[in-house]
Coordinates of C-alpha atoms in Angstrom, one line a residue:
M751 CA -6.8 17.9 -86.2
T752 CA -10.3 16.5 -85.7
R753 CA -11.6 17.0 -82.1
E754 CA -13.5 14.3 -80.3
R755 CA -17.0 15.0 -79.0
I756 CA -17.8 15.1 -75.3
Y757 CA -21.5 14.6 -74.6
L758 CA -23.1 16.5 -71.8
F759 CA -25.7 14.7 -69.7
D760 CA -27.6 16.9 -67.2
T761 CA -29.2 15.1 -64.2
T762 CA -30.4 18.2 -62.3
L763 CA -34.0 17.1 -62.4
R764 CA -33.2 13.6 -61.1
D765 CA -30.1 13.4 -59.0
G766 CA -30.2 17.1 -58.3
Q767 CA -33.7 16.7 -56.8
Q768 CA -32.2 14.7 -54.0
T769 CA -30.6 17.8 -52.7
P770 CA -31.8 18.6 -49.1
G771 CA -34.5 21.3 -49.2
I772 CA -35.2 21.0 -53.0
D773 CA -38.5 19.5 -54.1
F774 CA -39.3 20.3 -57.8
S775 CA -42.9 20.7 -58.9
V776 CA -44.0 19.7 -62.4
E777 CA -43.9 23.4 -63.3
D778 CA -40.4 23.7 -61.9
K779 CA -39.3 20.8 -64.0
I780 CA -40.8 22.2 -67.1
A781 CA -39.1 25.5 -66.6
I782 CA -35.7 23.9 -65.8
S783 CA -35.9 21.4 -68.7
T784 CA -36.5 24.4 -71.1
L785 CA -33.5 26.3 -69.7
L786 CA -31.3 23.2 -70.2
D787 CA -32.7 22.4 -73.7
D788 CA -32.3 26.0 -74.9
F789 CA -28.7 26.1 -73.6
G790 CA -27.8 23.1 -75.6
M791 CA -27.3 20.1 -73.3
D792 CA -27.1 16.8 -75.2
Y793 CA -29.2 14.9 -72.6
V794 CA -31.7 16.1 -70.0
E795 CA -32.6 13.4 -67.5
G796 CA -36.1 14.3 -66.2
G797 CA -36.6 11.9 -63.3
Y798 CA -38.0 8.5 -62.3
P799 CA -41.4 7.9 -63.9
G800 CA -43.6 5.6 -61.9
A801 CA -41.7 6.4 -58.6
N802 CA -43.8 9.5 -57.7
P803 CA -46.7 11.5 -59.1
T804 CA -44.6 14.5 -60.1
D805 CA -42.2 12.5 -62.3
T806 CA -45.0 10.4 -63.8
E807 CA -46.9 13.5 -64.8
F808 CA -43.7 15.1 -66.1
F809 CA -43.1 12.2 -68.5
K810 CA -46.6 12.3 -70.0
R811 CA -45.1 14.6 -72.6
K812 CA -41.7 15.0 -74.2
R813 CA -40.3 18.1 -72.5
T814 CA -37.3 18.9 -74.7
K815 CA -37.1 20.0 -78.4
K816 CA -33.5 19.4 -79.2
A817 CA -31.9 17.5 -76.2
S818 CA -32.5 13.8 -75.8
F819 CA -35.1 13.5 -73.0
V820 CA -34.1 10.7 -70.6
A821 CA -36.1 8.6 -68.2
F822 CA -34.4 7.0 -65.2
G823 CA -35.2 3.7 -63.5
M824 CA -34.0 0.4 -62.2
T825 CA -33.3 -2.8 -64.2
K826 CA -35.9 -5.5 -63.9
R827 CA -36.1 -7.5 -60.7
A828 CA -34.7 -11.0 -60.4
G829 CA -37.3 -13.7 -60.9
V830 CA -39.6 -11.5 -63.1
S831 CA -39.4 -11.3 -66.8
A832 CA -38.7 -8.0 -68.5
S833 CA -42.1 -7.9 -70.0
N834 CA -43.8 -8.4 -66.6
D835 CA -41.8 -6.0 -64.5
P836 CA -43.9 -3.0 -63.6
G837 CA -41.0 -0.6 -63.0
L838 CA -39.5 -1.4 -66.4
A839 CA -43.0 -1.0 -68.0
A840 CA -43.3 2.5 -66.5
L841 CA -40.0 3.5 -68.1
L842 CA -41.1 2.1 -71.5
E843 CA -44.4 4.0 -71.3
A844 CA -42.7 7.3 -70.5
R845 CA -42.4 9.8 -73.4
S846 CA -38.7 9.8 -73.5
D847 CA -36.0 9.5 -76.2
A848 CA -33.7 7.5 -74.0
I849 CA -33.8 5.3 -70.8
C850 CA -31.1 5.3 -68.2
L851 CA -31.1 2.1 -66.2
V852 CA -29.4 2.0 -62.8
A853 CA -27.6 -1.3 -62.2
K854 CA -25.7 -2.6 -59.2
S855 CA -22.0 -3.2 -60.1
W856 CA -20.6 -3.9 -56.6
D857 CA -21.2 -7.5 -55.6
Y858 CA -21.7 -6.5 -52.0
H859 CA -24.7 -4.4 -53.0
V860 CA -26.0 -7.2 -55.2
A861 CA -26.2 -9.5 -52.2
V862 CA -27.3 -7.0 -49.6
A863 CA -29.6 -4.6 -51.5
L864 CA -31.0 -6.9 -54.3
G865 CA -30.8 -10.2 -52.5
C866 CA -30.0 -12.1 -55.6
S867 CA -26.9 -13.9 -57.1
N868 CA -24.3 -12.2 -59.2
D869 CA -25.4 -14.1 -62.3
E870 CA -29.0 -13.1 -61.7
N871 CA -28.0 -9.4 -61.6
L872 CA -26.1 -9.8 -64.9
D873 CA -29.3 -11.4 -66.4
N874 CA -31.3 -8.4 -65.1
I875 CA -28.9 -6.0 -66.9
R876 CA -28.9 -8.0 -70.1
A877 CA -32.7 -8.4 -70.3
S878 CA -33.5 -4.8 -69.3
V879 CA -31.1 -3.3 -71.9
A880 CA -32.6 -5.6 -74.6
A881 CA -36.1 -4.5 -73.7
V882 CA -35.1 -0.8 -74.0
V883 CA -33.3 -1.4 -77.3
G884 CA -36.3 -3.5 -78.5
A885 CA -38.6 -0.5 -77.8
R886 CA -36.3 1.6 -80.0
R887 CA -35.1 3.8 -77.3
E888 CA -31.5 4.8 -76.6
A889 CA -30.3 2.6 -73.8
M890 CA -27.9 3.7 -71.0
V891 CA -26.7 1.9 -67.9
D892 CA -25.6 3.7 -64.8
C893 CA -23.2 1.2 -63.1
E894 CA -23.9 2.2 -59.5
H895 CA -20.9 2.1 -57.0
F896 CA -18.7 1.1 -60.0
F897 CA -15.4 2.3 -58.6
D898 CA -15.9 0.9 -55.1
G899 CA -17.2 -2.3 -56.7
Y900 CA -14.1 -2.5 -58.9
K901 CA -11.8 -2.1 -56.0
A902 CA -13.7 -4.9 -54.1
N903 CA -14.2 -7.3 -57.1
P904 CA -12.6 -6.1 -60.4
A905 CA -13.8 -9.1 -62.4
Y906 CA -17.5 -8.7 -61.4
A907 CA -17.6 -4.9 -61.9
L908 CA -16.1 -5.3 -65.4
A909 CA -18.6 -8.1 -66.1
C910 CA -21.5 -5.7 -65.4
A911 CA -20.1 -3.1 -67.8
Q912 CA -19.3 -5.7 -70.4
T913 CA -22.8 -7.2 -70.2
A914 CA -24.5 -3.8 -70.6
F915 CA -22.3 -3.0 -73.7
E916 CA -22.8 -6.4 -75.3
A917 CA -26.6 -6.2 -74.8
G918 CA -26.7 -3.0 -76.8
A919 CA -26.4 -0.1 -74.4
R920 CA -25.2 3.1 -76.1
W921 CA -23.7 4.4 -72.9
I922 CA -22.2 2.6 -69.9
V923 CA -21.8 5.2 -67.1
L924 CA -19.3 4.6 -64.4
C925 CA -20.6 6.0 -61.1
D926 CA -18.6 7.2 -58.1
T927 CA -21.8 6.9 -56.0
N928 CA -20.2 7.5 -52.6
G929 CA -17.9 10.2 -54.0
G930 CA -14.7 8.9 -52.3
T931 CA -12.6 7.8 -55.3
Q932 CA -9.4 9.8 -56.1
P933 CA -8.5 11.1 -59.5
H934 CA -5.6 8.7 -60.1
E935 CA -7.9 5.8 -59.2
I936 CA -10.4 7.1 -61.8
R937 CA -7.8 7.1 -64.5
E938 CA -6.5 3.6 -63.7
I939 CA -10.0 2.0 -63.5
V940 CA -11.3 3.7 -66.6
A941 CA -8.3 2.4 -68.5
A942 CA -9.0 -1.1 -67.2
V943 CA -12.6 -0.9 -68.4
I944 CA -11.5 0.1 -71.9
A945 CA -8.8 -2.6 -71.9
A946 CA -11.6 -5.1 -71.0
G947 CA -13.4 -4.3 -74.3
V948 CA -15.8 -1.5 -73.5
P949 CA -14.8 1.4 -75.8
G950 CA -14.3 4.9 -74.3
A951 CA -16.7 6.2 -76.9
N952 CA -19.4 4.3 -75.0
L953 CA -18.3 5.3 -71.5
G954 CA -19.6 8.0 -69.2
I955 CA -18.6 9.4 -65.8
H956 CA -21.0 10.2 -62.9
A957 CA -19.1 11.8 -60.1
H958 CA -20.2 12.9 -56.6
N959 CA -18.4 15.7 -54.7
D960 CA -17.9 14.2 -51.2
T961 CA -14.2 14.9 -51.3
G962 CA -14.6 18.1 -53.3
Q963 CA -13.2 16.4 -56.4
A964 CA -16.2 15.7 -58.6
I965 CA -14.9 18.1 -61.3
A966 CA -11.3 16.7 -61.1
N967 CA -12.6 13.2 -61.3
S968 CA -14.8 13.9 -64.3
L969 CA -11.8 15.5 -66.1
A970 CA -9.6 12.6 -65.1
A971 CA -12.2 10.2 -66.6
V972 CA -12.2 12.2 -69.9
E973 CA -8.4 12.1 -70.0
A974 CA -8.6 8.3 -69.5
G975 CA -11.1 7.9 -72.4
V976 CA -14.7 8.4 -71.4
R977 CA -16.8 10.6 -73.7
Q978 CA -19.9 11.5 -71.7
I979 CA -20.0 13.6 -68.5
Q980 CA -23.0 13.6 -66.1
G981 CA -23.5 16.4 -63.7
T982 CA -25.9 19.1 -62.5
L983 CA -26.5 22.8 -62.7
N984 CA -24.5 24.6 -60.0
G985 CA -23.4 21.2 -58.6
I986 CA -26.6 20.4 -56.7
G987 CA -27.2 16.9 -55.5
E988 CA -27.5 14.7 -52.5
R989 CA -25.0 15.1 -49.7
C990 CA -22.2 17.3 -51.1
G991 CA -23.6 17.4 -54.6
N992 CA -22.7 16.2 -58.1
A993 CA -20.1 17.4 -60.7
N994 CA -20.9 21.0 -61.5
L995 CA -21.6 21.3 -65.3
V996 CA -21.5 25.1 -65.0
T997 CA -17.8 24.8 -64.1
L998 CA -17.0 21.8 -66.3
I999 CA -18.4 23.2 -69.6
P1000 CA -16.2 26.4 -69.7
T1001 CA -13.2 24.4 -68.6
L1002 CA -13.6 22.1 -71.5
A1003 CA -14.3 24.9 -73.9
L1004 CA -11.7 27.5 -72.8
K1005 CA -8.7 25.6 -71.5
E1006 CA -6.4 24.7 -74.4
I1007 CA -5.5 21.3 -72.9
Y1008 CA -9.1 20.2 -73.4
S1009 CA -10.4 22.6 -76.2
S1010 CA -7.6 21.5 -78.6
R1011 CA -8.7 17.8 -78.2
F1012 CA -12.4 17.9 -77.5
E1013 CA -15.6 19.7 -78.4
T1014 CA -19.1 19.9 -76.9
A1015 CA -22.5 21.1 -78.1
I1016 CA -21.9 24.5 -76.4
D1017 CA -20.3 26.9 -78.9
A1018 CA -18.9 30.3 -78.1
D1019 CA -22.3 32.1 -78.4
R1020 CA -24.1 29.6 -76.1
L1021 CA -21.2 29.8 -73.6
Q1022 CA -22.0 33.5 -73.2
E1023 CA -25.3 32.5 -71.7
L1024 CA -23.7 30.5 -69.0
T1025 CA -23.8 33.1 -66.2
K1026 CA -27.4 33.9 -67.0
L1027 CA -28.3 30.1 -66.9
S1028 CA -26.6 29.6 -63.6
H1029 CA -28.2 32.7 -61.9
A1030 CA -31.6 32.0 -63.4
F1031 CA -31.5 28.5 -61.9
D1032 CA -30.6 29.9 -58.5
E1033 CA -33.6 32.2 -58.8
L1034 CA -35.9 29.3 -59.5
L1035 CA -34.5 27.6 -56.4
N1036 CA -35.1 30.9 -54.5
R1037 CA -31.6 31.1 -53.2
S1038 CA -28.7 33.6 -53.6
P1039 CA -26.1 32.7 -56.3
D1040 CA -22.7 31.7 -55.0
M1041 CA -20.7 34.9 -55.2
Q1042 CA -17.4 33.0 -55.5
A1043 CA -18.6 30.4 -58.0
P1044 CA -15.9 29.7 -60.7
Y1045 CA -16.6 31.5 -64.0
V1046 CA -20.2 32.7 -63.1
G1047 CA -19.9 34.2 -59.6
A1048 CA -20.3 37.9 -59.1
S1049 CA -16.8 37.9 -57.5
A1050 CA -15.3 35.6 -60.2
F1051 CA -13.8 38.7 -62.0
A1052 CA -14.0 41.2 -59.2
T1053 CA -10.9 43.0 -57.9
K1054 CA -10.4 45.4 -55.1
A1055 CA -8.4 48.6 -55.3
G1056 CA -4.6 48.2 -55.2
I1057 CA -1.9 46.7 -57.4
H1058 CA -4.3 44.1 -58.9
A1059 CA -6.8 46.8 -60.0
S1060 CA -3.9 48.9 -61.4
A1061 CA -2.6 46.0 -63.4
L1062 CA -6.1 45.1 -64.6
L1063 CA -6.6 48.6 -65.9
K1064 CA -3.4 48.2 -68.0
D1065 CA -4.2 44.7 -69.2
P1066 CA -7.0 42.5 -67.9
R1067 CA -5.0 39.3 -68.6
T1068 CA -2.7 40.1 -65.7
Y1069 CA -5.3 38.8 -63.2
E1070 CA -7.9 37.0 -65.2
H1071 CA -7.6 33.5 -66.5
I1072 CA -10.3 34.0 -69.1
A1073 CA -12.2 37.0 -70.5
P1074 CA -15.4 37.3 -68.3
E1075 CA -17.5 38.1 -71.4
S1076 CA -16.8 34.6 -72.8
V1077 CA -19.1 33.2 -70.1
G1078 CA -21.5 36.1 -69.9
N1079 CA -20.0 37.6 -66.7
L1080 CA -18.7 41.1 -66.0
R1081 CA -15.4 42.6 -64.8
K1082 CA -16.2 44.5 -61.6
V1083 CA -13.1 46.7 -61.2
M1084 CA -14.0 49.2 -64.0
V1085 CA -17.5 50.6 -63.9
S1086 CA -17.4 51.9 -67.5
D1087 CA -15.0 49.5 -69.1
Q1088 CA -15.6 48.4 -72.8
G1089 CA -16.0 44.8 -71.7
G1090 CA -18.9 45.7 -69.6
K1091 CA -20.5 47.8 -72.3
A1092 CA -19.9 45.0 -74.8
N1093 CA -21.6 42.6 -72.5
F1094 CA -24.7 44.8 -72.3
I1095 CA -24.8 45.1 -76.1
N1096 CA -24.6 41.3 -76.4
A1097 CA -27.3 40.8 -73.8
L1098 CA -29.6 43.3 -75.7
K1099 CA -28.7 41.7 -79.1
R1100 CA -29.8 38.3 -77.8
R1101 CA -33.2 39.9 -77.0
G1102 CA -33.5 41.4 -80.5
I1103 CA -32.7 44.9 -79.3
V1104 CA -30.0 46.6 -81.5
V1105 CA -28.1 49.6 -80.0
G1106 CA -24.8 51.2 -80.9
K1107 CA -21.9 51.3 -78.4
D1108 CA -21.8 55.1 -78.6
D1109 CA -25.5 55.6 -78.0
P1110 CA -25.9 57.7 -74.9
K1111 CA -29.0 55.8 -74.1
L1112 CA -26.9 52.7 -73.6
D1113 CA -24.9 54.4 -70.9
K1114 CA -28.1 55.5 -69.2
L1115 CA -29.4 51.9 -69.3
I1116 CA -26.2 50.5 -67.8
A1117 CA -26.2 53.1 -65.0
I1118 CA -29.9 52.3 -64.2
V1119 CA -29.3 48.6 -64.2
K1120 CA -26.2 48.9 -61.9
E1121 CA -28.2 51.2 -59.6
R1122 CA -31.1 48.9 -59.5
E1123 CA -29.1 45.8 -58.9
A1124 CA -27.4 47.5 -56.0
T1125 CA -30.8 47.9 -54.4
G1126 CA -31.8 44.2 -55.0
Y1127 CA -33.1 43.8 -58.5
A1128 CA -31.8 40.6 -60.2
Y1129 CA -32.3 40.8 -63.9
E1130 CA -30.5 37.5 -64.7
G1131 CA -33.6 35.7 -63.4
A1132 CA -36.1 38.2 -64.7
D1133 CA -35.6 38.4 -68.5
A1134 CA -38.9 40.0 -69.2
S1135 CA -38.4 42.9 -66.7
F1136 CA -35.0 43.5 -68.2
A1137 CA -36.4 43.6 -71.8
L1138 CA -39.1 46.0 -70.7
L1139 CA -36.6 48.3 -68.9
A1140 CA -34.3 48.3 -71.9
S1141 CA -37.1 49.0 -74.3
R1142 CA -38.4 51.9 -72.2
I1143 CA -35.0 53.5 -72.1
L1144 CA -33.8 52.7 -75.7
G1145 CA -37.1 53.0 -77.4
T1146 CA -40.8 53.1 -76.4
V1147 CA -43.3 50.9 -74.8
P1148 CA -47.0 51.5 -75.5
D1149 CA -49.0 53.0 -72.6
F1150 CA -51.7 50.2 -72.6
F1151 CA -53.3 51.2 -69.3
H1152 CA -52.5 53.1 -66.2
V1153 CA -53.1 52.0 -62.6
E1154 CA -54.4 55.1 -60.8
S1155 CA -54.4 53.5 -57.3
F1156 CA -54.8 50.2 -55.5
R1157 CA -55.6 49.2 -51.9
V1158 CA -55.1 45.8 -50.3
M1159 CA -56.8 44.8 -47.0
V1160 CA -56.3 41.8 -44.8
E1161 CA -59.0 41.1 -42.2
R1162 CA -59.0 38.4 -39.5
R1163 CA -62.5 37.6 -38.3
F1164 CA -65.0 35.0 -37.3
D1165 CA -67.4 33.9 -40.0
A1166 CA -71.1 33.1 -39.6
N1167 CA -70.2 29.6 -38.3
G1168 CA -67.9 30.9 -35.6
Q1169 CA -64.8 29.8 -37.5
L1170 CA -61.8 32.1 -37.4
K1171 CA -60.7 33.0 -40.9
T1172 CA -58.4 35.5 -42.6
V1173 CA -59.8 37.4 -45.7
S1174 CA -57.7 39.3 -48.2
E1175 CA -59.4 41.9 -50.5
A1176 CA -57.9 44.2 -53.1
V1177 CA -59.4 47.2 -54.9
V1178 CA -57.7 48.5 -58.1
R1179 CA -58.5 51.6 -60.1
V1180 CA -57.4 51.2 -63.8
V1181 CA -57.5 53.8 -66.6
V1182 CA -57.8 52.5 -70.2
D1183 CA -58.3 55.0 -73.0
G1184 CA -59.4 57.7 -70.5
E1185 CA -62.0 55.4 -68.9
T1186 CA -61.6 54.6 -65.3
M1187 CA -62.6 51.1 -64.0
M1188 CA -62.6 49.9 -60.5
S1189 CA -62.2 46.2 -59.8
V1190 CA -62.5 44.4 -56.4
A1191 CA -61.4 40.8 -55.7
E1192 CA -60.9 38.5 -52.8
G1193 CA -58.0 36.1 -52.8
H1194 CA -55.9 33.6 -50.9
G1195 CA -53.6 36.2 -49.4
P1196 CA -53.1 39.8 -50.4
V1197 CA -50.9 39.2 -53.4
N1198 CA -53.4 36.8 -54.9
A1199 CA -56.2 39.3 -54.3
L1200 CA -54.2 42.1 -55.9
D1201 CA -53.4 39.9 -58.9
L1202 CA -57.1 38.9 -59.4
A1203 CA -58.3 42.5 -59.1
L1204 CA -55.6 43.9 -61.4
R1205 CA -56.5 41.4 -64.2
K1206 CA -60.3 41.5 -63.6
D1207 CA -61.1 44.3 -66.0
L1208 CA -58.6 45.8 -68.5
G1209 CA -61.2 47.0 -70.9
K1210 CA -60.4 46.3 -74.5
Y1211 CA -57.3 44.3 -73.5
Q1212 CA -59.1 41.9 -71.2
S1213 CA -59.5 39.2 -73.8
E1214 CA -55.8 39.3 -74.5
I1215 CA -54.8 38.2 -71.0
E1216 CA -57.4 35.5 -70.4
D1217 CA -54.7 32.8 -71.0
L1218 CA -52.2 34.5 -68.7
E1219 CA -51.3 32.5 -65.7
L1220 CA -48.9 32.9 -62.8
A1221 CA -46.9 29.8 -62.6
D1222 CA -44.7 30.6 -59.6
Y1223 CA -44.2 33.3 -57.0
K1224 CA -41.0 33.6 -55.0
V1225 CA -40.0 36.1 -52.2
R1226 CA -36.5 36.7 -50.9
I1227 CA -35.7 38.9 -48.0
L1228 CA -32.6 40.9 -48.8
N1229 CA -31.7 42.1 -45.3
G1230 CA -32.9 41.5 -41.8
G1231 CA -35.8 42.8 -39.8
T1232 CA -39.5 43.3 -40.4
E1233 CA -38.6 46.5 -42.4
A1234 CA -36.4 44.5 -44.7
I1235 CA -36.1 45.1 -48.5
T1236 CA -38.0 42.4 -50.3
R1237 CA -37.5 41.0 -53.8
V1238 CA -40.4 39.3 -55.6
L1239 CA -39.9 37.1 -58.6
I1240 CA -42.9 36.0 -60.6
E1241 CA -43.0 33.4 -63.4
S1242 CA -45.8 33.7 -65.9
T1243 CA -47.0 31.5 -68.7
D1244 CA -49.7 31.7 -71.4
G1245 CA -51.7 29.4 -73.7
T1246 CA -48.7 29.2 -76.2
G1247 CA -46.6 27.6 -73.6
A1248 CA -44.2 30.5 -73.4
R1249 CA -42.8 31.4 -69.9
W1250 CA -41.3 34.6 -68.7
W1251 CA -40.0 36.0 -65.4
T1252 CA -40.5 39.5 -63.9
V1253 CA -39.1 41.1 -60.7
G1254 CA -40.1 43.8 -58.2
V1255 CA -38.1 45.2 -55.2
S1256 CA -39.4 47.3 -52.3
D1257 CA -39.5 47.5 -48.6
N1258 CA -43.2 46.7 -49.0
I1259 CA -43.9 43.2 -50.2
I1260 CA -47.2 44.2 -51.8
D1261 CA -45.5 47.0 -53.8
A1262 CA -42.7 44.7 -54.9
S1263 CA -45.4 42.2 -56.0
F1264 CA -47.3 44.9 -57.9
Q1265 CA -44.2 45.9 -59.9
A1266 CA -43.6 42.3 -60.9
L1267 CA -47.3 41.8 -61.8
M1268 CA -47.4 44.9 -63.9
D1269 CA -44.3 43.9 -65.8
S1270 CA -45.9 40.4 -66.5
I1271 CA -49.1 41.8 -67.9
I1272 CA -47.4 44.5 -70.0
F1273 CA -44.9 41.9 -71.4
K1274 CA -47.9 39.6 -72.3
L1275 CA -49.6 42.5 -74.2
L1276 CA -46.3 43.2 -76.1
K1277 CA -45.8 39.5 -76.8
N1278 CA -49.2 39.3 -78.3
R1279 CA -48.2 42.0 -80.7
D1280 CA -44.9 40.2 -81.6
H1281 CA -42.9 43.3 -80.8
V1282 CA -39.4 42.6 -82.0
G1283 CA -36.9 43.0 -79.2
L1284 CA -39.2 42.1 -76.4
I1285 CA -39.4 38.3 -76.7
A1286 CA -37.7 37.4 -73.5
A1287 CA -40.0 34.5 -72.9
E1288 CA -38.4 31.0 -72.9

């Protein structure tokens, strides 16, 4: 039996950016688009070029290699031709593969928000889609408030969808913008759209989670005939969030009711990267992963002692709806279970490090990782640090240089003009090939000073790190009080465009930062030598 294809459309960088407290920089967007592209999403929506400087800069280049890169914006305004509309022009100028136009499909919004007639709105949709198709881009139309609009005026909501389809849109996406539609309503309304002449193969669903049913509504739409699902990583989004692709993807792949009928771009190997993707994204947001998140949460396959644990020891299927390894997660009831070891072997294999399951060094690595994670390390979001740790235990890492000592000072004083200022200075003693070098640097804060001093003179290796840059620096306090344990996550990049993440943990923020900085530099030196098994850079 031939399975039908479900296309995955990620809107983390556009709709997800509307989450309270989230404000992506260009560097953040580059990192996240790379994660999404590597994972295998069909579409990555990058934002709204022309609406703000960040998105405009982001769309100066195509940011995906395999996924279709999507620009989002409004249809043209009433009373202005498509060729003279500045918003539409910004979309056509963006370096994207596809353009997603948002169009009003509720007559109430057409009158109140747009201030034009229903027919003028249809003309706007028709002309805008034609302009996108004429520019040889894939055209999509998000029918905003479609389900509420259909309930208020079915004929007009259908006319909006029909107009977009007839004008040449590849996808017409039905949006539950307010998030209040119920699953049975989704099924009935999608069926009505298909009956009106818009094929399910051209329909998508965009669900919000205001009643906690965004995933249920997305699946109801698929059952009714739509073949594109829009959502975000970890369900972020305005108000209560969007449909969570991290939950939807494994449900489609692993539940027979869907897997027997549908397929997505995420095969079994890619699905094993799901937990890593979810946790790495949370690290980029500088927040703790949801322990009880379906499939990927740390507690998703955790069982306390008692009859459940006893049954799991006999057969994991007694209390697990899927094998945790299938989504890259771990069973937490058995410390030395074969599933856990297999997961480590797979994680190492993905990084080019081959190790036998009976190798005693593997047991040592697992024990160290578990011990370190108990103290606050998070290797899901620090691939380079994990690769270095694994290589040190399972093999060798060259001793490029040795830091003999470092000192960091922070002084608050009045300058010559009587202005109060705070100065940070770092002194680092580095040994390279038996030669000791001392470097001093001032920086914008103690960590910046330490970074500058550490990379100021590495002797014969100095030229190799000239293109090394720190793209991001995140700090998380793991417990309360001024004496709290601190985790530092550093994102680095170099002239090749590669990006990697390193981690450090300590009750001293400078020491934690030093650990992450050292891992970043050593990884860069190894990367320069194309050491197999250490390419953790994205």
